[in-house]
mmCIF file of C-alpha atoms in Angstrom:
data_model
loop_
_atom_site.group_PDB
_atom_site.id
_atom_site.type_symbol
_atom_site.label_atom_id
_atom_site.label_comp_id
_atom_site.label_asym_id
_atom_site.label_seq_id
_atom_site.Cartn_x
_atom_site.Cartn_y
_atom_site.Cartn_z
ATOM 1 C CA UNK Y 1 -16.763 -2.406 -1.458
ATOM 2 C CA UNK Y 2 -14.416 -1.853 1.413
ATOM 3 C CA UNK Y 3 -13.809 1.398 3.316
ATOM 4 C CA UNK Y 4 -13.030 4.182 0.800
ATOM 5 C CA UNK Y 5 -9.876 6.207 0.918
ATOM 6 C CA UNK Y 6 -10.691 9.952 1.233
ATOM 7 C CA UNK Y 7 -9.743 11.017 -2.317
ATOM 8 C CA UNK Y 8 -11.960 8.303 -3.748
ATOM 9 C CA UNK Y 9 -14.924 9.401 -1.448
ATOM 10 C CA UNK Y 10 -14.704 13.180 -2.352
ATOM 11 C CA UNK Y 11 -14.219 12.299 -6.190
ATOM 12 C CA UNK Y 12 -17.449 10.405 -6.158
ATOM 13 C CA UNK Y 13 -19.056 13.247 -3.958
ATOM 14 C CA UNK Y 14 -17.861 15.834 -6.437
ATOM 15 C CA UNK Y 15 -20.109 14.052 -9.185
ATOM 16 C CA UNK Y 16 -23.234 14.027 -7.019
ATOM 17 C CA UNK Y 17 -24.711 17.056 -8.683
ATOM 18 C CA UNK Y 18 -23.939 16.047 -12.297
ATOM 19 C CA UNK Y 19 -21.256 15.370 -14.884
ATOM 20 C CA UNK Y 20 -17.918 17.211 -14.517
ATOM 21 C CA UNK Y 21 -14.526 17.116 -16.468
ATOM 22 C CA UNK Y 22 -11.400 16.099 -14.578
ATOM 23 C CA UNK Y 23 -10.085 19.560 -13.624
ATOM 24 C CA UNK Y 24 -13.550 20.441 -12.298
ATOM 25 C CA UNK Y 25 -13.605 17.267 -10.328
ATOM 26 C CA UNK Y 26 -10.242 18.186 -8.786
ATOM 27 C CA UNK Y 27 -11.628 21.577 -7.789
ATOM 28 C CA UNK Y 28 -14.955 20.401 -6.446
ATOM 29 C CA UNK Y 29 -13.291 17.588 -4.393
ATOM 30 C CA UNK Y 30 -10.924 20.172 -2.854
ATOM 31 C CA UNK Y 31 -13.727 22.549 -2.129
ATOM 32 C CA UNK Y 32 -15.949 19.708 -0.655
ATOM 33 C CA UNK Y 33 -13.219 18.595 1.603
ATOM 34 C CA UNK Y 34 -12.394 21.997 2.878
ATOM 35 C CA UNK Y 35 -9.084 21.946 1.063
ATOM 36 C CA UNK Y 36 -8.126 18.546 2.648
ATOM 37 C CA UNK Y 37 -8.122 16.663 -0.597
ATOM 38 C CA UNK Y 38 -5.797 18.022 -3.306
ATOM 39 C CA UNK Y 39 -5.136 15.692 -6.281
ATOM 40 C CA UNK Y 40 -2.727 16.011 -9.058
ATOM 41 C CA UNK Y 41 -4.257 15.360 -12.552
ATOM 42 C CA UNK Y 42 -2.384 11.927 -12.856
ATOM 43 C CA UNK Y 43 -3.683 10.867 -9.606
ATOM 44 C CA UNK Y 44 -7.298 11.864 -10.501
ATOM 45 C CA UNK Y 45 -7.269 10.129 -13.975
ATOM 46 C CA UNK Y 46 -5.792 7.002 -12.457
ATOM 47 C CA UNK Y 47 -8.676 7.001 -9.946
ATOM 48 C CA UNK Y 48 -11.350 7.732 -12.556
ATOM 49 C CA UNK Y 49 -10.066 4.876 -14.701
ATOM 50 C CA UNK Y 50 -10.333 2.521 -11.644
ATOM 51 C CA UNK Y 51 -13.704 3.871 -10.623
ATOM 52 C CA UNK Y 52 -14.905 3.475 -14.181
ATOM 53 C CA UNK Y 53 -13.607 -0.162 -14.329
ATOM 54 C CA UNK Y 54 -15.470 -0.748 -11.134
ATOM 55 C CA UNK Y 55 -18.662 0.568 -12.508
ATOM 56 C CA UNK Y 56 -18.939 3.541 -10.137
ATOM 57 C CA UNK Y 57 -18.411 6.267 -12.739
ATOM 58 C CA UNK Y 58 -18.890 6.558 -16.449
ATOM 59 C CA UNK Y 59 -17.833 8.856 -19.267
ATOM 60 C CA UNK Y 60 -20.900 10.630 -20.679
ATOM 61 C CA UNK Y 61 -19.328 13.052 -23.089
ATOM 62 C CA UNK Y 62 -15.971 13.870 -24.661
ATOM 63 C CA UNK Y 63 -15.104 17.187 -26.248
ATOM 64 C CA UNK Y 64 -11.942 18.607 -27.763
ATOM 65 C CA UNK Y 65 -10.983 21.850 -26.086
ATOM 66 C CA UNK Y 66 -7.847 23.500 -27.343
ATOM 67 C CA UNK Y 67 -6.710 20.541 -29.215
ATOM 68 C CA UNK Y 68 -7.166 18.148 -26.040
ATOM 69 C CA UNK Y 69 -9.813 15.776 -25.292
ATOM 70 C CA UNK Y 70 -11.909 16.645 -22.366
ATOM 71 C CA UNK Y 71 -13.895 13.798 -20.788
ATOM 72 C CA UNK Y 72 -16.925 14.416 -18.610
ATOM 73 C CA UNK Y 73 -17.699 11.820 -15.834
ATOM 74 C CA UNK Y 74 -20.894 11.024 -14.002
ATOM 75 C CA UNK Y 75 -21.691 8.948 -10.968
ATOM 76 C CA UNK Y 76 -23.492 5.612 -11.828
ATOM 77 C CA UNK Y 77 -26.278 4.281 -9.763
ATOM 78 C CA UNK Y 78 -23.733 1.772 -8.251
ATOM 79 C CA UNK Y 79 -21.359 4.849 -7.583
ATOM 80 C CA UNK Y 80 -24.240 6.697 -5.801
ATOM 81 C CA UNK Y 81 -24.983 3.531 -3.719
ATOM 82 C CA UNK Y 82 -21.521 3.100 -2.858
ATOM 83 C CA UNK Y 83 -21.038 6.739 -1.859
ATOM 84 C CA UNK Y 84 -24.237 6.602 0.346
ATOM 85 C CA UNK Y 85 -23.022 3.395 1.942
ATOM 86 C CA UNK Y 86 -19.666 5.076 2.729
ATOM 87 C CA UNK Y 87 -21.416 8.219 4.157
ATOM 88 C CA UNK Y 88 -23.589 5.937 6.368
ATOM 89 C CA UNK Y 89 -20.502 4.007 7.526
ATOM 90 C CA UNK Y 90 -18.703 7.251 8.513
ATOM 91 C CA UNK Y 91 -21.860 8.482 10.264
ATOM 92 C CA UNK Y 92 -22.095 5.311 12.368
ATOM 93 C CA UNK Y 93 -18.321 5.600 13.238
ATOM 94 C CA UNK Y 94 -18.771 9.228 14.326
ATOM 95 C CA UNK Y 95 -21.685 8.340 16.458
ATOM 96 C CA UNK Y 96 -19.311 6.211 18.619
ATOM 97 C CA UNK Y 97 -17.772 9.477 19.803
ATOM 98 C CA UNK Y 98 -20.574 12.176 19.345
ATOM 99 C CA UNK Y 99 -23.134 9.993 21.091
ATOM 100 C CA UNK Y 100 -21.139 9.754 24.222
ATOM 101 C CA UNK Y 101 -21.692 12.342 26.894
ATOM 102 C CA UNK Y 102 -18.482 12.257 29.131
ATOM 103 C CA UNK Y 103 -18.701 13.811 32.525
ATOM 104 C CA UNK Y 104 -16.155 16.370 31.383
ATOM 105 C CA UNK Y 105 -15.853 17.945 27.929
ATOM 106 C CA UNK Y 106 -12.880 17.084 25.771
ATOM 107 C CA UNK Y 107 -9.905 19.091 26.735
ATOM 108 C CA UNK Y 108 -11.120 19.970 30.288
ATOM 109 C CA UNK Y 109 -8.732 19.210 33.081
ATOM 110 C CA UNK Y 110 -9.774 16.831 35.786
ATOM 111 C CA UNK Y 111 -9.482 18.202 39.316
ATOM 112 C CA UNK Y 112 -6.703 16.723 41.356
#
């Protein structure tokens, strides 16, 4: 899998602790991203359909709540592997910056 977009990453991350229904995925992804990832329901369900087709998530339960179907999704083994690989990729990318020790800190003014 290529680099994940942020909403995909946080959608998968939202499912790390167990199955959730769509609205709970939206809220958990927003929470995990510090409010940076905010998805509309249509966007989420399109992503879940795509992730399901890719074998990264699966529907594990469906209940009718207030006359509407509520599907519960969980991370598959392939999804967990892809999520871990993306986290490792981001860690390596972050090290390019965080492992360097510049003579001056970020934002400091160099003397003239």
